[in-house]
Tab-separated table of C-alpha atoms in Angstrom:
chain	number	residue	atom	x	y	z
A	200	MET	CA	-12.719	48.005	66.308
A	201	THR	CA	-14.422	46.292	69.149
A	202	PHE	CA	-14.575	42.654	69.976
A	203	ALA	CA	-18.377	42.694	69.474
A	204	SER	CA	-18.105	44.048	65.906
A	205	THR	CA	-15.465	41.553	65.024
A	206	SER	CA	-17.630	38.684	66.309
A	207	ALA	CA	-20.550	40.031	64.318
A	208	LYS	CA	-18.447	39.936	61.068
A	209	LYS	CA	-17.380	36.413	61.715
A	210	SER	CA	-20.874	35.396	62.367
A	211	LYS	CA	-22.036	37.018	59.022
A	212	ALA	CA	-19.223	35.172	57.236
A	213	LEU	CA	-20.179	31.994	58.619
A	214	ILE	CA	-23.870	32.510	57.680
A	215	ILE	CA	-22.605	33.064	54.108
A	216	LEU	CA	-20.274	30.038	54.093
A	217	ILE	CA	-22.646	27.540	55.774
A	218	PRO	CA	-24.926	27.081	52.690
A	219	ILE	CA	-21.914	26.639	50.465
A	220	ILE	CA	-20.381	24.083	52.916
A	221	ILE	CA	-23.704	22.283	52.989
A	222	ALA	CA	-24.130	22.270	49.242
A	223	VAL	CA	-20.645	20.816	48.760
A	224	VAL	CA	-21.177	18.097	51.438
A	225	VAL	CA	-24.613	17.248	49.914
A	226	GLY	CA	-23.160	17.070	46.444
A	227	ALA	CA	-20.279	14.749	47.667
A	228	VAL	CA	-22.747	12.510	49.396
A	229	TYR	CA	-25.001	12.392	46.382
A	230	VAL	CA	-22.127	11.334	44.185
A	231	ILE	CA	-21.134	8.576	46.641
A	232	LEU	CA	-24.640	7.337	46.875
A	233	THR	CA	-25.391	7.405	43.177
A	234	THR	CA	-22.163	6.083	41.786
A	235	THR	CA	-22.127	2.377	41.707
A	236	ALA	CA	-18.818	0.689	41.289
A	237	PRO	CA	-18.855	-1.923	38.590
A	238	PRO	CA	-19.316	-5.552	39.909
A	239	LYS	CA	-16.226	-7.785	40.181
A	240	TYR	CA	-15.431	-9.113	36.725
A	241	PRO	CA	-14.870	-12.007	35.985
A	242	SER	CA	-16.288	-13.884	38.986
A	243	ARG	CA	-17.306	-17.119	37.089
A	244	PRO	CA	-16.300	-19.074	33.946
A	245	ILE	CA	-16.199	-17.425	30.634
A	246	THR	CA	-17.277	-19.105	27.405
A	247	LEU	CA	-15.300	-18.446	24.254
A	248	ILE	CA	-17.337	-19.135	21.165
A	249	VAL	CA	-15.371	-20.308	18.035
A	250	PRO	CA	-17.433	-20.217	14.838
A	251	TRP	CA	-15.330	-22.866	13.156
A	252	ALA	CA	-14.466	-26.501	13.615
A	253	ALA	CA	-11.961	-27.903	16.062
A	254	GLY	CA	-8.478	-28.371	14.800
A	255	GLY	CA	-8.502	-25.364	12.393
A	256	GLY	CA	-6.452	-22.152	12.649
A	257	THR	CA	-9.107	-20.130	14.402
A	258	ASP	CA	-9.826	-22.936	16.908
A	259	ARG	CA	-6.182	-23.426	17.629
A	260	THR	CA	-5.498	-19.679	18.316
A	261	ALA	CA	-8.706	-19.530	20.426
A	262	ARG	CA	-7.571	-22.507	22.599
A	263	MET	CA	-4.173	-20.757	23.168
A	264	ILE	CA	-6.004	-17.570	24.111
A	265	ALA	CA	-8.305	-19.387	26.479
A	266	SER	CA	-5.363	-21.056	28.299
A	267	LEU	CA	-3.598	-17.728	28.686
A	268	LEU	CA	-6.657	-15.885	29.617
A	269	GLU	CA	-7.344	-18.186	32.441
A	270	LYS	CA	-3.957	-17.245	33.945
A	271	GLU	CA	-4.603	-13.551	33.545
A	272	LEU	CA	-8.276	-13.449	34.780
A	273	GLY	CA	-8.208	-16.221	37.376
A	274	VAL	CA	-11.306	-17.998	35.982
A	275	PRO	CA	-11.929	-20.951	33.612
A	276	VAL	CA	-12.235	-20.041	29.898
A	277	VAL	CA	-14.188	-22.749	27.989
A	278	VAL	CA	-13.878	-22.955	24.328
A	279	GLU	CA	-17.151	-23.863	22.611
A	280	ASN	CA	-17.126	-24.594	18.802
A	281	ARG	CA	-20.450	-23.454	17.243
A	282	VAL	CA	-20.043	-24.519	13.672
A	283	GLY	CA	-22.178	-24.447	10.543
A	284	GLY	CA	-23.431	-22.055	7.958
A	285	GLY	CA	-20.041	-21.038	6.883
A	286	GLY	CA	-19.325	-19.418	10.147
A	287	THR	CA	-22.726	-17.763	10.521
A	288	ILE	CA	-24.054	-19.896	13.401
A	289	GLY	CA	-21.035	-19.186	15.722
A	290	HIS	CA	-21.007	-15.533	14.907
A	291	MET	CA	-24.727	-15.110	15.523
A	292	ALA	CA	-24.533	-17.126	18.741
A	293	ALA	CA	-21.770	-14.631	19.961
A	294	ALA	CA	-23.711	-11.663	18.958
A	295	LYS	CA	-26.932	-12.700	20.558
A	296	ALA	CA	-25.466	-13.891	23.808
A	297	ALA	CA	-26.088	-12.124	27.162
A	298	PRO	CA	-24.100	-8.887	27.171
A	299	ASP	CA	-22.483	-9.686	30.525
A	300	GLY	CA	-18.985	-10.422	29.557
A	301	TYR	CA	-19.339	-14.144	30.161
A	302	THR	CA	-19.747	-14.996	26.453
A	303	VAL	CA	-16.848	-13.800	24.264
A	304	GLY	CA	-16.789	-14.454	20.482
A	305	VAL	CA	-13.872	-15.043	18.232
A	306	ILE	CA	-14.875	-13.060	15.030
A	307	THR	CA	-13.173	-13.703	11.763
A	308	PHE	CA	-13.066	-12.112	8.279
A	309	GLU	CA	-16.219	-13.904	7.171
A	310	LEU	CA	-18.198	-11.492	9.434
A	311	SER	CA	-17.681	-8.878	6.692
A	312	THR	CA	-19.358	-11.032	4.014
A	313	PHE	CA	-22.435	-12.460	5.641
A	314	TYR	CA	-24.631	-9.421	4.964
A	315	TRP	CA	-23.480	-8.820	1.487
A	316	LEU	CA	-23.866	-12.430	0.368
A	317	GLY	CA	-27.246	-12.632	2.014
A	318	VAL	CA	-26.371	-15.479	4.204
A	319	ALA	CA	-27.025	-13.902	7.558
A	320	ASN	CA	-28.097	-10.701	9.029
A	321	VAL	CA	-25.140	-10.219	11.273
A	322	THR	CA	-22.453	-7.683	10.906
A	323	TYR	CA	-19.705	-5.859	13.028
A	324	LYS	CA	-22.418	-3.502	14.165
A	325	ASP	CA	-23.754	-6.330	16.490
A	326	PHE	CA	-20.555	-6.501	18.391
A	327	LYS	CA	-18.333	-4.432	20.631
A	328	PRO	CA	-14.715	-5.180	19.582
A	329	VAL	CA	-12.133	-6.067	22.138
A	330	VAL	CA	-8.919	-6.753	20.145
A	331	LEU	CA	-7.680	-7.850	16.771
A	332	TYR	CA	-5.050	-10.417	17.345
A	333	ASN	CA	-4.176	-11.979	13.968
A	334	LYS	CA	-3.777	-11.032	10.283
A	335	ASP	CA	-2.719	-13.295	7.391
A	336	PRO	CA	-2.336	-11.309	4.117
A	337	ALA	CA	-2.949	-12.903	0.937
A	338	ALA	CA	-0.064	-13.649	-1.414
A	339	ILE	CA	0.137	-14.233	-5.290
A	340	ILE	CA	1.396	-17.804	-5.892
A	341	VAL	CA	2.390	-19.225	-9.263
A	342	ARG	CA	4.167	-22.368	-10.277
A	343	ALA	CA	7.972	-22.226	-10.022
A	344	ASP	CA	8.270	-22.623	-13.779
A	345	ALA	CA	5.882	-19.893	-14.621
A	346	PRO	CA	7.317	-17.304	-17.100
A	347	TRP	CA	6.609	-14.196	-14.954
A	348	LYS	CA	9.410	-13.094	-12.780
A	349	ASP	CA	7.357	-10.402	-10.871
A	350	VAL	CA	3.815	-9.151	-10.535
A	351	HIS	CA	4.246	-6.459	-13.196
A	352	GLU	CA	5.129	-9.135	-15.889
A	353	LEU	CA	2.054	-11.124	-14.798
A	354	ILE	CA	-0.242	-8.174	-15.022
A	355	GLU	CA	0.980	-7.258	-18.435
A	356	TYR	CA	0.319	-10.878	-19.545
A	357	ILE	CA	-3.210	-10.732	-18.133
A	358	LYS	CA	-3.879	-7.447	-20.003
A	359	LYS	CA	-2.825	-8.957	-23.280
A	360	HIS	CA	-4.495	-12.355	-22.734
A	361	PRO	CA	-7.815	-11.620	-20.767
A	362	GLY	CA	-9.604	-14.694	-19.656
A	363	GLU	CA	-6.782	-17.135	-20.291
A	364	LEU	CA	-5.382	-17.506	-16.784
A	365	LYS	CA	-7.439	-18.909	-14.050
A	366	ALA	CA	-7.156	-18.282	-10.226
A	367	SER	CA	-8.321	-20.176	-7.179
A	368	GLY	CA	-7.874	-20.282	-3.466
A	369	THR	CA	-11.293	-20.539	-1.697
A	370	ALA	CA	-14.986	-20.413	-2.498
A	371	ARG	CA	-16.613	-17.790	-4.706
A	372	GLY	CA	-16.657	-14.587	-2.650
A	373	GLY	CA	-14.209	-16.025	-0.165
A	374	VAL	CA	-11.347	-13.979	1.366
A	375	TRP	CA	-8.750	-15.091	-1.176
A	376	ASP	CA	-11.188	-14.390	-4.065
A	377	ILE	CA	-11.912	-10.972	-2.707
A	378	ALA	CA	-8.130	-10.427	-2.392
A	379	ARG	CA	-7.804	-11.187	-6.012
A	380	ILE	CA	-10.532	-8.657	-7.072
A	381	GLY	CA	-8.985	-5.907	-5.081
A	382	TRP	CA	-5.447	-6.693	-6.312
A	383	LEU	CA	-6.512	-6.623	-10.022
A	384	LYS	CA	-8.688	-3.502	-9.475
A	385	GLU	CA	-5.753	-1.539	-8.038
A	386	ALA	CA	-3.556	-2.781	-10.855
A	387	GLY	CA	-6.041	-1.383	-13.460
A	388	VAL	CA	-7.216	-4.698	-14.627
A	389	ASP	CA	-10.941	-5.903	-14.864
A	390	PRO	CA	-11.219	-8.802	-12.350
A	391	SER	CA	-13.128	-10.727	-14.937
A	392	ALA	CA	-9.935	-10.975	-16.902
A	393	VAL	CA	-8.782	-13.639	-14.429
A	394	PRO	CA	-11.800	-16.126	-13.982
A	395	TRP	CA	-12.087	-17.543	-10.507
A	396	ILE	CA	-12.326	-21.327	-10.020
A	397	PRO	CA	-13.925	-22.002	-6.656
A	398	SER	CA	-12.144	-24.466	-4.306
A	399	LYS	CA	-12.403	-25.696	-0.712
A	400	GLY	CA	-9.292	-23.756	0.338
A	401	ALA	CA	-5.655	-23.280	-0.220
A	402	ALA	CA	-4.449	-26.832	-0.008
A	403	PRO	CA	-6.647	-28.049	-2.903
A	404	CYS	CA	-5.927	-24.909	-4.892
A	405	LEU	CA	-2.115	-25.439	-4.566
A	406	GLN	CA	-2.528	-29.037	-5.673
A	407	GLU	CA	-4.521	-27.897	-8.746
A	408	LEU	CA	-1.846	-25.195	-9.366
A	409	LEU	CA	0.717	-27.902	-9.454
A	410	ALA	CA	-1.384	-29.950	-11.763
A	411	GLY	CA	-1.929	-27.131	-14.176
A	412	GLY	CA	-5.533	-26.798	-13.504
A	413	VAL	CA	-5.245	-23.145	-12.407
A	414	ASP	CA	-2.429	-20.570	-13.055
A	415	ILE	CA	-2.694	-18.345	-9.909
A	416	CYS	CA	-3.368	-19.174	-6.335
A	417	THR	CA	-4.124	-16.417	-3.897
A	418	CYS	CA	-3.628	-17.659	-0.232
A	419	SER	CA	-1.458	-16.867	2.733
A	420	LEU	CA	2.297	-17.348	2.576
A	421	PRO	CA	2.341	-19.867	5.492
A	422	GLU	CA	-0.170	-21.999	3.576
A	423	ALA	CA	2.143	-22.154	0.581
A	424	GLY	CA	5.260	-22.292	2.700
A	425	SER	CA	6.323	-25.897	2.333
A	426	LEU	CA	5.791	-25.723	-1.552
A	427	ILE	CA	7.864	-22.527	-1.696
A	428	GLU	CA	10.577	-24.175	0.348
A	429	ALA	CA	10.477	-27.232	-1.950
A	430	GLY	CA	10.806	-24.968	-4.983
A	431	LYS	CA	7.660	-26.128	-6.520
A	432	VAL	CA	5.916	-22.738	-6.438
A	433	LYS	CA	7.013	-19.137	-6.051
A	434	ALA	CA	5.374	-16.035	-4.438
A	435	LEU	CA	5.378	-12.999	-6.616
A	436	ALA	CA	4.082	-10.618	-3.946
A	437	VAL	CA	2.221	-10.401	-0.687
A	438	MET	CA	-0.799	-8.132	-0.147
A	439	ALA	CA	0.628	-6.570	3.259
A	440	ASP	CA	1.774	-3.328	4.474
A	441	GLU	CA	5.135	-4.985	5.367
A	442	ARG	CA	7.133	-8.064	4.325
A	443	ASN	CA	6.666	-11.346	6.212
A	444	PRO	CA	9.874	-11.921	8.230
A	445	ALA	CA	9.548	-15.634	7.540
A	446	PHE	CA	9.501	-14.878	3.669
A	447	PRO	CA	11.855	-11.762	3.520
A	448	ASP	CA	12.445	-12.134	-0.332
A	449	VAL	CA	8.729	-11.776	-1.127
A	450	PRO	CA	7.866	-8.059	-1.742
A	451	THR	CA	4.716	-6.257	-0.910
A	452	LEU	CA	2.398	-5.067	-3.596
A	453	LYS	CA	2.861	-1.555	-2.126
A	454	GLU	CA	6.549	-1.879	-2.780
A	455	LEU	CA	5.738	-2.528	-6.348
A	456	GLY	CA	3.533	0.472	-6.690
A	457	ILE	CA	0.155	-1.215	-6.175
A	458	ASP	CA	-1.557	0.230	-3.169
A	459	TRP	CA	-3.370	-2.740	-1.927
A	460	SER	CA	-3.186	-4.929	1.217
A	461	PHE	CA	-5.816	-7.429	2.164
A	462	GLY	CA	-6.251	-10.852	3.951
A	463	THR	CA	-7.936	-12.823	6.565
A	464	TRP	CA	-8.092	-11.772	10.211
A	465	ARG	CA	-9.215	-12.978	13.672
A	466	GLY	CA	-10.208	-10.989	16.790
A	467	LEU	CA	-12.253	-11.049	19.954
A	468	ALA	CA	-15.610	-9.216	20.399
A	469	VAL	CA	-18.656	-9.272	22.770
A	470	PRO	CA	-22.255	-8.412	22.250
A	471	LYS	CA	-22.819	-4.659	21.466
A	472	ASP	CA	-24.507	-3.845	24.638
A	473	THR	CA	-21.847	-5.293	26.998
A	474	PRO	CA	-20.575	-2.823	29.598
A	475	ASP	CA	-17.322	-0.960	28.805
A	476	TYR	CA	-15.560	-2.161	32.006
A	477	VAL	CA	-15.857	-5.692	30.581
A	478	VAL	CA	-14.136	-4.616	27.353
A	479	GLU	CA	-11.532	-2.844	29.194
A	480	THR	CA	-10.778	-5.893	31.513
A	481	LEU	CA	-10.593	-8.312	28.518
A	482	HIS	CA	-8.497	-5.876	26.510
A	483	ASN	CA	-6.020	-5.271	29.219
A	484	ALA	CA	-5.717	-9.097	29.644
A	485	MET	CA	-5.283	-9.669	25.885
A	486	LYS	CA	-2.666	-6.892	25.633
A	487	LYS	CA	-0.437	-8.687	28.127
A	488	ILE	CA	-1.012	-12.030	26.417
A	489	LEU	CA	-0.173	-10.596	22.962
A	490	ASN	CA	3.117	-9.224	24.412
A	491	SER	CA	4.129	-12.459	26.016
A	492	ASP	CA	6.803	-14.774	24.756
A	493	GLU	CA	4.499	-17.665	25.148
A	494	TRP	CA	2.028	-16.253	22.703
A	495	LYS	CA	4.708	-15.014	20.206
A	496	ASP	CA	6.422	-18.414	20.188
A	497	PHE	CA	3.049	-20.175	19.531
A	498	MET	CA	2.147	-17.775	16.652
A	499	GLU	CA	5.547	-18.047	15.058
A	500	LYS	CA	5.797	-21.830	15.375
A	501	ASN	CA	2.330	-22.236	13.761
A	502	GLY	CA	2.884	-19.569	11.039
A	503	PHE	CA	0.097	-17.167	12.088
A	504	GLY	CA	0.490	-13.601	11.420
A	505	MET	CA	0.673	-11.510	14.652
A	506	ALA	CA	-1.403	-8.289	14.814
A	507	TYR	CA	-2.711	-5.960	17.482
A	508	LEU	CA	-5.500	-3.351	17.331
A	509	PRO	CA	-7.247	-2.031	20.520
A	510	PRO	CA	-11.113	-1.659	20.688
A	511	ASP	CA	-11.440	1.776	19.114
A	512	GLU	CA	-8.931	1.032	16.231
A	513	PHE	CA	-10.504	-2.395	15.755
A	514	ALA	CA	-13.913	-0.756	15.359
A	515	LYS	CA	-12.614	1.480	12.600
A	516	PHE	CA	-10.934	-1.565	10.965
A	517	LEU	CA	-14.072	-3.592	11.000
A	518	GLU	CA	-16.194	-0.867	9.477
A	519	LYS	CA	-13.551	-0.312	6.676
A	520	ASP	CA	-13.217	-4.087	5.930
A	521	PHE	CA	-17.075	-4.465	5.709
A	522	ASN	CA	-17.447	-1.548	3.326
A	523	THR	CA	-14.379	-2.696	1.231
A	524	VAL	CA	-15.881	-6.244	0.954
A	525	GLY	CA	-19.243	-4.870	-0.210
A	526	GLU	CA	-17.576	-2.698	-2.861
A	527	LEU	CA	-15.546	-5.593	-4.326
A	528	LEU	CA	-18.330	-8.031	-4.335
A	529	LYS	CA	-20.414	-5.635	-6.281
A	530	LEU	CA	-17.494	-4.851	-8.679
A	531	ALA	CA	-17.106	-8.606	-9.335
A	532	GLY	CA	-20.794	-8.923	-10.107
A	533	TYR	CA	-21.543	-11.206	-7.140
A	534	ILE	CA	-24.164	-9.030	-5.695
A	535	GLU	CA	-26.318	-6.275	-7.135
A	536	LYS	CA	-25.032	-2.704	-7.001
C-alpha cells in the first residue's frame, strides 16, 4: 500500500467524521444555550402564611419553623397570620399568592373540609405540597368513673342504647367529629347512634364531659393529658397507627381490631404553579429541620405529634384525606350524597 493511498483513506474517514463531530458540537452548544439554570433561591425574605390566630398550635409550630428556616436558607422568614372564615382566608391567600417561592402556606386539616362544607372553593389541588410535619390523632376520652373498661365494651353499650350517649370535641363537621364518624362506621355502628354536640374545641368539651353534659370526647391525647394524669378522665383508645410514646398504655384502635386512624395535621405547601426547584429547596431545608434536636425538643415539650411526608407522599395523603372527609360527611348526613 502506498503512502498516497493511505492518505486518501484517511481523508475519506475525516470527511465522514466531520459531519458527526459538527453535529455533536452543535448539539452540545444548543443544550448549553437553551438550558437556563434556575435562579438563586431564596434571595430575599419569605412570607409564611398561617391561617389561624397567633398563639395557637399552628402558629406556634409555624414560628418555630420560621426561626429554623432562616438559619437553613439564610434569609428572613416572616410569619403572617391571615385569620378568618374558619381558616379559609389564610388558605386562599396562600393558594393565590405569586408562585415564586416567596410565599409559603401552612396548610391544615381544615383544607380537606372547605369544599365539602361549601365554605370556600379551595382544595389540595390548589397547592403543591412541600412537607407534612405534624399529625395529632384523635383519642376516645370518657370520664374516669365510666363503666366501660375498653372500646369494645363502649361499642356494645352504644349498640344496645342508640342515641343515649352524646359526644363532642369540636364544631359540627370538624376534625374530631369526623374522627367519631369514621370510628363508629368502622366499628359497624351507625354514627347517628352517638349524637354530636358541637363545641368550640377540646377544652370546653372536656369540661362538659366532667360535668356530665356529654359522655364521650374525641380529641388528641395531649389536649386531655392533664386530666388523664389527674385521674379525672381515661383514654380508651387512640386513632393512630402506633401508640403515643407519652401515653404508652393507650392502645390504638387497630390493635383492638378496628381499622381506623384519623386526626388533625399540619404541613407546608406553595401555590400549584410554583417551580419544582423551589419545592426541592424548601423540602431539603425542612427535612434537616425535622431531624434536628431543636425541633424534636420543641415538639415533645409542647405535646405535638411529629410526622414527616415528602412532597410526593404528602400529595397522596392530601388526596386521600380529602376523599375520606367527603365520604364521612355524606355518611353523617351533613352534605348531600
